[in-house]
XYZ file of C-alpha atoms in Angstrom:
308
model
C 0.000 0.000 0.000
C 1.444 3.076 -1.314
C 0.723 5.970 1.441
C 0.072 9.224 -0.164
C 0.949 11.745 2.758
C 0.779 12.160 6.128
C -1.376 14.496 8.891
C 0.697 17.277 8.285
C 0.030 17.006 4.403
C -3.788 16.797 5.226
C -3.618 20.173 7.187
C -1.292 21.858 4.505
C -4.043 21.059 1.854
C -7.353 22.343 4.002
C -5.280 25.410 5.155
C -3.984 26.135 1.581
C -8.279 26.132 0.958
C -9.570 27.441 3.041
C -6.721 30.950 2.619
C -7.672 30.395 -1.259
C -11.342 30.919 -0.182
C -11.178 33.320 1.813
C -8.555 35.222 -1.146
C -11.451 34.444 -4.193
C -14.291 35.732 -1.543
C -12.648 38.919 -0.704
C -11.589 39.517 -4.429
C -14.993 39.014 -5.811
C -16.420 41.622 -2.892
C -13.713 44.469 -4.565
C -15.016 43.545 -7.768
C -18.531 44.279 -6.622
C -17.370 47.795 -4.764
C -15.040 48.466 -7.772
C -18.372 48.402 -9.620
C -20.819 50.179 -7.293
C -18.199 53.051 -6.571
C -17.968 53.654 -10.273
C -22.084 53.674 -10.758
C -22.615 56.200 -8.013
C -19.540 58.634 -7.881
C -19.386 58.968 -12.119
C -22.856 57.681 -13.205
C -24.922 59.867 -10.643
C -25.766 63.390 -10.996
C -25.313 63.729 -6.955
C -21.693 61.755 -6.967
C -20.573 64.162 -10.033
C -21.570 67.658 -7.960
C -20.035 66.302 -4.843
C -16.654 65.695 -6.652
C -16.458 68.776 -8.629
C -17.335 70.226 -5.899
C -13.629 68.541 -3.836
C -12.094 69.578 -7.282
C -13.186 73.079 -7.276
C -12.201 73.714 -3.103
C -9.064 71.872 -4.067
C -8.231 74.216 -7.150
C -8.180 77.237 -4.714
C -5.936 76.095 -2.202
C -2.390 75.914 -1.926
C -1.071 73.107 -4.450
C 3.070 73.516 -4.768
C 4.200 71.107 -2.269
C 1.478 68.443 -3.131
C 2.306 68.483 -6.899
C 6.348 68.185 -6.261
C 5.810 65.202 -3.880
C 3.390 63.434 -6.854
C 5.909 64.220 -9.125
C 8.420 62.171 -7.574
C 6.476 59.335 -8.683
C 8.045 58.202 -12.037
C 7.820 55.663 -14.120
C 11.730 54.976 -12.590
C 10.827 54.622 -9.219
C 7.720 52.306 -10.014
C 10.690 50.040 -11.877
C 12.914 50.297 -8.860
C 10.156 49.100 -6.706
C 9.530 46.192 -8.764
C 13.083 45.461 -8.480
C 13.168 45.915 -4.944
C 10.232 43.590 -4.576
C 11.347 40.844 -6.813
C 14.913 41.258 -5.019
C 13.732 40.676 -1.907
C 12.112 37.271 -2.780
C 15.576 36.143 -4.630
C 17.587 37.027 -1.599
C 14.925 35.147 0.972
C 14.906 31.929 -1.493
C 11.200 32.997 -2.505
C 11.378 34.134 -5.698
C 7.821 33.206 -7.306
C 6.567 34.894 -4.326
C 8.630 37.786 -5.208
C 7.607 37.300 -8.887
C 4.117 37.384 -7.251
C 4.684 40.522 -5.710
C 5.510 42.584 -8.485
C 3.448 41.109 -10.616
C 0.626 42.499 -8.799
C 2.524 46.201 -8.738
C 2.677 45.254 -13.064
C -1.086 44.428 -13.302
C -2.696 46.712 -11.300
C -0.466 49.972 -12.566
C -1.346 48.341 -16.434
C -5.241 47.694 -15.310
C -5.843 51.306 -13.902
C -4.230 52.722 -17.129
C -6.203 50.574 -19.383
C -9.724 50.891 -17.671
C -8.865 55.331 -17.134
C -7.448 55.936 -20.840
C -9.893 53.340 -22.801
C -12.737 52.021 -20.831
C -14.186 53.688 -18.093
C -16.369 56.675 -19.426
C -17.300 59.762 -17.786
C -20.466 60.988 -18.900
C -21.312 64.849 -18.668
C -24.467 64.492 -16.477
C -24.690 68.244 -15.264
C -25.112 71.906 -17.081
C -22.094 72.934 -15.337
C -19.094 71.561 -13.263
C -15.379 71.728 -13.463
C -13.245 69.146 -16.073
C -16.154 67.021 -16.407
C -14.636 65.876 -19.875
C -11.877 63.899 -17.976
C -11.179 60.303 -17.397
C -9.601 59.928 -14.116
C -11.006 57.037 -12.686
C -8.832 54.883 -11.143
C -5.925 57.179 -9.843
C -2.462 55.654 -11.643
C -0.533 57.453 -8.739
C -2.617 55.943 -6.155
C -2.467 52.533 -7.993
C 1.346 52.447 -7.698
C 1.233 53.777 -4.218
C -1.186 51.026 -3.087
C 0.205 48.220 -5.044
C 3.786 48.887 -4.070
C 2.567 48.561 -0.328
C 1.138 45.531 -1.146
C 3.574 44.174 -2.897
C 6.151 45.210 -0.394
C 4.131 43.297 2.479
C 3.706 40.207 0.394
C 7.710 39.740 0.119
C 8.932 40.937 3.626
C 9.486 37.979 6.173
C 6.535 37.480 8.527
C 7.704 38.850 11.714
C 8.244 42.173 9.999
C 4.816 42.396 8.010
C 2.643 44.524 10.845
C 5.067 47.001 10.801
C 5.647 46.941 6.960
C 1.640 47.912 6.623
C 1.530 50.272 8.945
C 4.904 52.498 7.573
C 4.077 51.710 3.670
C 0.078 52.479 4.800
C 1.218 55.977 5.846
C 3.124 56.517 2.425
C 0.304 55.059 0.246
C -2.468 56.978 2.474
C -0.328 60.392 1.756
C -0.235 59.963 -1.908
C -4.182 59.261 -2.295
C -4.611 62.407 -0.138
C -2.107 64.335 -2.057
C -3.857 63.323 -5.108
C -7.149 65.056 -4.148
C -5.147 67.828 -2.601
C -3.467 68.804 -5.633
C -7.340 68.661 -8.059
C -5.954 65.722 -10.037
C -8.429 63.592 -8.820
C -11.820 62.697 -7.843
C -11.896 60.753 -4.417
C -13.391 57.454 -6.246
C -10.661 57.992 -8.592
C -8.285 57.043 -4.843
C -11.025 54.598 -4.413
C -10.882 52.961 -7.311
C -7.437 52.176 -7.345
C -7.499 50.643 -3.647
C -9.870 48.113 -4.646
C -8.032 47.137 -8.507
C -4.644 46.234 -6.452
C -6.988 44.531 -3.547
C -8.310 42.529 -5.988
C -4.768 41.626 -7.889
C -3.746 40.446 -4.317
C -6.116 38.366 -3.788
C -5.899 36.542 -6.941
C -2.110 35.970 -6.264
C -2.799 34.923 -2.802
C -5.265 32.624 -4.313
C -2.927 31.456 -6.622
C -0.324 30.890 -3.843
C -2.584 28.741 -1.837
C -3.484 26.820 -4.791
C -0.119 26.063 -5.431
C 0.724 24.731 -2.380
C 3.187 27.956 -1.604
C 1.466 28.876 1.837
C 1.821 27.498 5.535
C 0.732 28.529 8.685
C 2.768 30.845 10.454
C 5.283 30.082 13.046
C 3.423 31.488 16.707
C 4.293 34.881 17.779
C 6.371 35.342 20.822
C 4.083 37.732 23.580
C 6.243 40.735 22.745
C 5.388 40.200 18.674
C 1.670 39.757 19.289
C 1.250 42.913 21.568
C 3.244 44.851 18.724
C 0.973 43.438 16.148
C -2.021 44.369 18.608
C -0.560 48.010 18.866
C -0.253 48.005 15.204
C -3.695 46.834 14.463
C -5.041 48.863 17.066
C -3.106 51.982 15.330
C -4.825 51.098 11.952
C -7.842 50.354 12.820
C -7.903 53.946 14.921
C -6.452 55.684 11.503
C -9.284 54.355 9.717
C -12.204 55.068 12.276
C -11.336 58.636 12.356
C -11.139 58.915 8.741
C -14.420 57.414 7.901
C -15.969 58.938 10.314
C -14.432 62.251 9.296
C -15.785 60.904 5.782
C -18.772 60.418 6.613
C -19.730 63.437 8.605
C -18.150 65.979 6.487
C -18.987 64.105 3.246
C -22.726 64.317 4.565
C -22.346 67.969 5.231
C -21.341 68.318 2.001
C -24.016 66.581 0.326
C -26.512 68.637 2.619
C -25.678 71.877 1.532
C -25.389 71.226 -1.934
C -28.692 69.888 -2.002
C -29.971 72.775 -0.236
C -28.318 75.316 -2.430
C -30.077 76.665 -5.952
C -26.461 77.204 -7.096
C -24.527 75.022 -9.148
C -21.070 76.111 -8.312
C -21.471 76.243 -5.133
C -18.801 74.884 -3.281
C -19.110 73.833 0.456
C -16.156 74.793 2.956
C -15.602 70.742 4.064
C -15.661 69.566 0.483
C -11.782 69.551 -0.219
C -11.877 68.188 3.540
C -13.977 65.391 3.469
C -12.634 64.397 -0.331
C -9.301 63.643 1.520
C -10.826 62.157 4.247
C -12.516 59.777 1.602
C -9.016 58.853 0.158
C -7.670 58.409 3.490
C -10.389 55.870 4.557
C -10.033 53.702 1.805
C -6.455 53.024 2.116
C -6.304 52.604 5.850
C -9.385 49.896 5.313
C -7.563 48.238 2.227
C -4.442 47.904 5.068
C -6.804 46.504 7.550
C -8.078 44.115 5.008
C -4.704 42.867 3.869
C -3.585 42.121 7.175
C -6.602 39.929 8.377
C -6.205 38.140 4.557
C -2.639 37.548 5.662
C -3.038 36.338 9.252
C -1.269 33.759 10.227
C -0.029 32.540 7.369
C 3.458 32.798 5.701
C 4.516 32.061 1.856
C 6.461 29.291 0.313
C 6.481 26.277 2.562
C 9.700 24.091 2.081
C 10.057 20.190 2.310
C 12.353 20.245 4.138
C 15.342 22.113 5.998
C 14.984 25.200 8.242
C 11.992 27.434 8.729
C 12.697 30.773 6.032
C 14.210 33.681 7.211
């Protein structure tokens, strides 16, 4: 009798699953939010006012230091991230998760240009607004801030992924903001991007587990899980006070425009609450990616040592 593995194999294979489950589950509900965010911020009358009206309080504010930082983001440093990414899956033995990694920076940066240069349509729903011609939905810079983080925390060992989210969170989180700040785009534009790289992540995660390329993690030591706690706690704070910030502001803003005869009006909170939007969805999309990650580690070996 030929025995075809053992307990350990058993678990490996309902672990490797159930993670590919739970990666096709979460994909398909960014698909879904991809889609409704799109219907009601560019196909609505009411999502079009609200965002000219960001775009408008953003165009009369101060815009120097936002546009220098965005500029920064080249087409160079999106390579050199991909590098760095793939690099750091050579040097810990890992490279198809590596390959993974910036393969998900590659899609999602070719995706968002794609669906905001050829696909996704802006129709011209009111009699007046502010570069309602444009197609900026998704945000490219927010793409490659989002799916660098992503990437980043897909590639760095275990022990050092809470703190990789939270640092790369900030970065990502600054750009969307930055993005609204300076009137290039739309909040949903910041939106739509966080939900195109969640959903390349969870089709390589899925693809992972199918493989056989994840295992359970090794336990945390008490001093690792109360800085993971801290860390989560940190995020999850970071992303309650900018939804709610969203949502109360975002409501004023709706309020008054609704109660004002004016077109062109433009509420005092809009540029406010349209970075508040962009802030929420990041910190959320960080959230996210750490409870898909939890627990589990890439590439599980044969044999030998535990990976660095």
């Amino acid at each position: 009798m030929i025995r075809l593995g053992g307990p350990t194999d058993t678990v490996d294979r309902v672990l490797s699953r159930g993670i590919a489950r739970r990666a096709v589950i979460t994909g398909a509900m960014c698909v879904g939010l991809l889609v409704l965010t799109y219907l009601l911020a560019v196909w609505t009358p009411t999502g079009q006012r609200f965002e000219d009206a960001v775009l408008q309080a953003a165009a009369g504010g101060r815009q120097e230091a936002a546009i220098g930082t965005l500029d920064a983001i080249t087409k160079w440093s999106l390579a050199a991230a991909v590098i760095v990414v793939v690099g750091i899956g050579y040097l810990r033995s890992k490279l198809s998760l590596g390959f993974a990694g910036g393969g998900v920076i590659a899609a999602s940066v070719i995706t968002t240009e794609i669906l905001r240069r050829s696909v996704l349509m802006r129709p011209l729903l009111l009699h007046s607004g502010v570069r309602r011609e444009d197609q900026s939905f998704p945000s490219g810079h927010t793409t490659i801030a989002m799916s660098v983080m992503c990437g980043l925390v897909m590639v760095v060992p275990y022990r050092f992924r809470g703190i990789a989210v939270f640092l790369t969170s900030l970065w990502a989180a600054s750009v969307g903001a930055l993005t609204v700040t300076a009137s290039w785009h739309r909040p949903s534009d910041t939106i739509g991007s966080d939900l195109i790289v969640m959903i390349y992540v969870c089709a390589a995660i899925a693809i992972l587990a199918r493989c056989g390329s994840v295992r359970e993690a090794e336990p945390r030591t008490d001093a690792g899980r109360t800085a993971r706690r801290l860390l989560v706690g940190l995020l999850g704070t970071e992303a309650l006070v900018a939804l709610g910030t969203a949502v109360l502001t975002g409501g004023r803003v709706l309020n008054e425009l609704a109660a004002s005869a004016d077109p062109e009006v433009v509420p005092g909170s809009a540029l406010t609450a349209g970075r508040a939007i962009a802030l929420a969805g990041i910190s959320l999309i960080a959230l996210t990616l750490l409870a898909l990650l939890r627990s589990i580690d890439f590439n599980r070996r044969a044999a030998g040592p535990r990976s660095r």
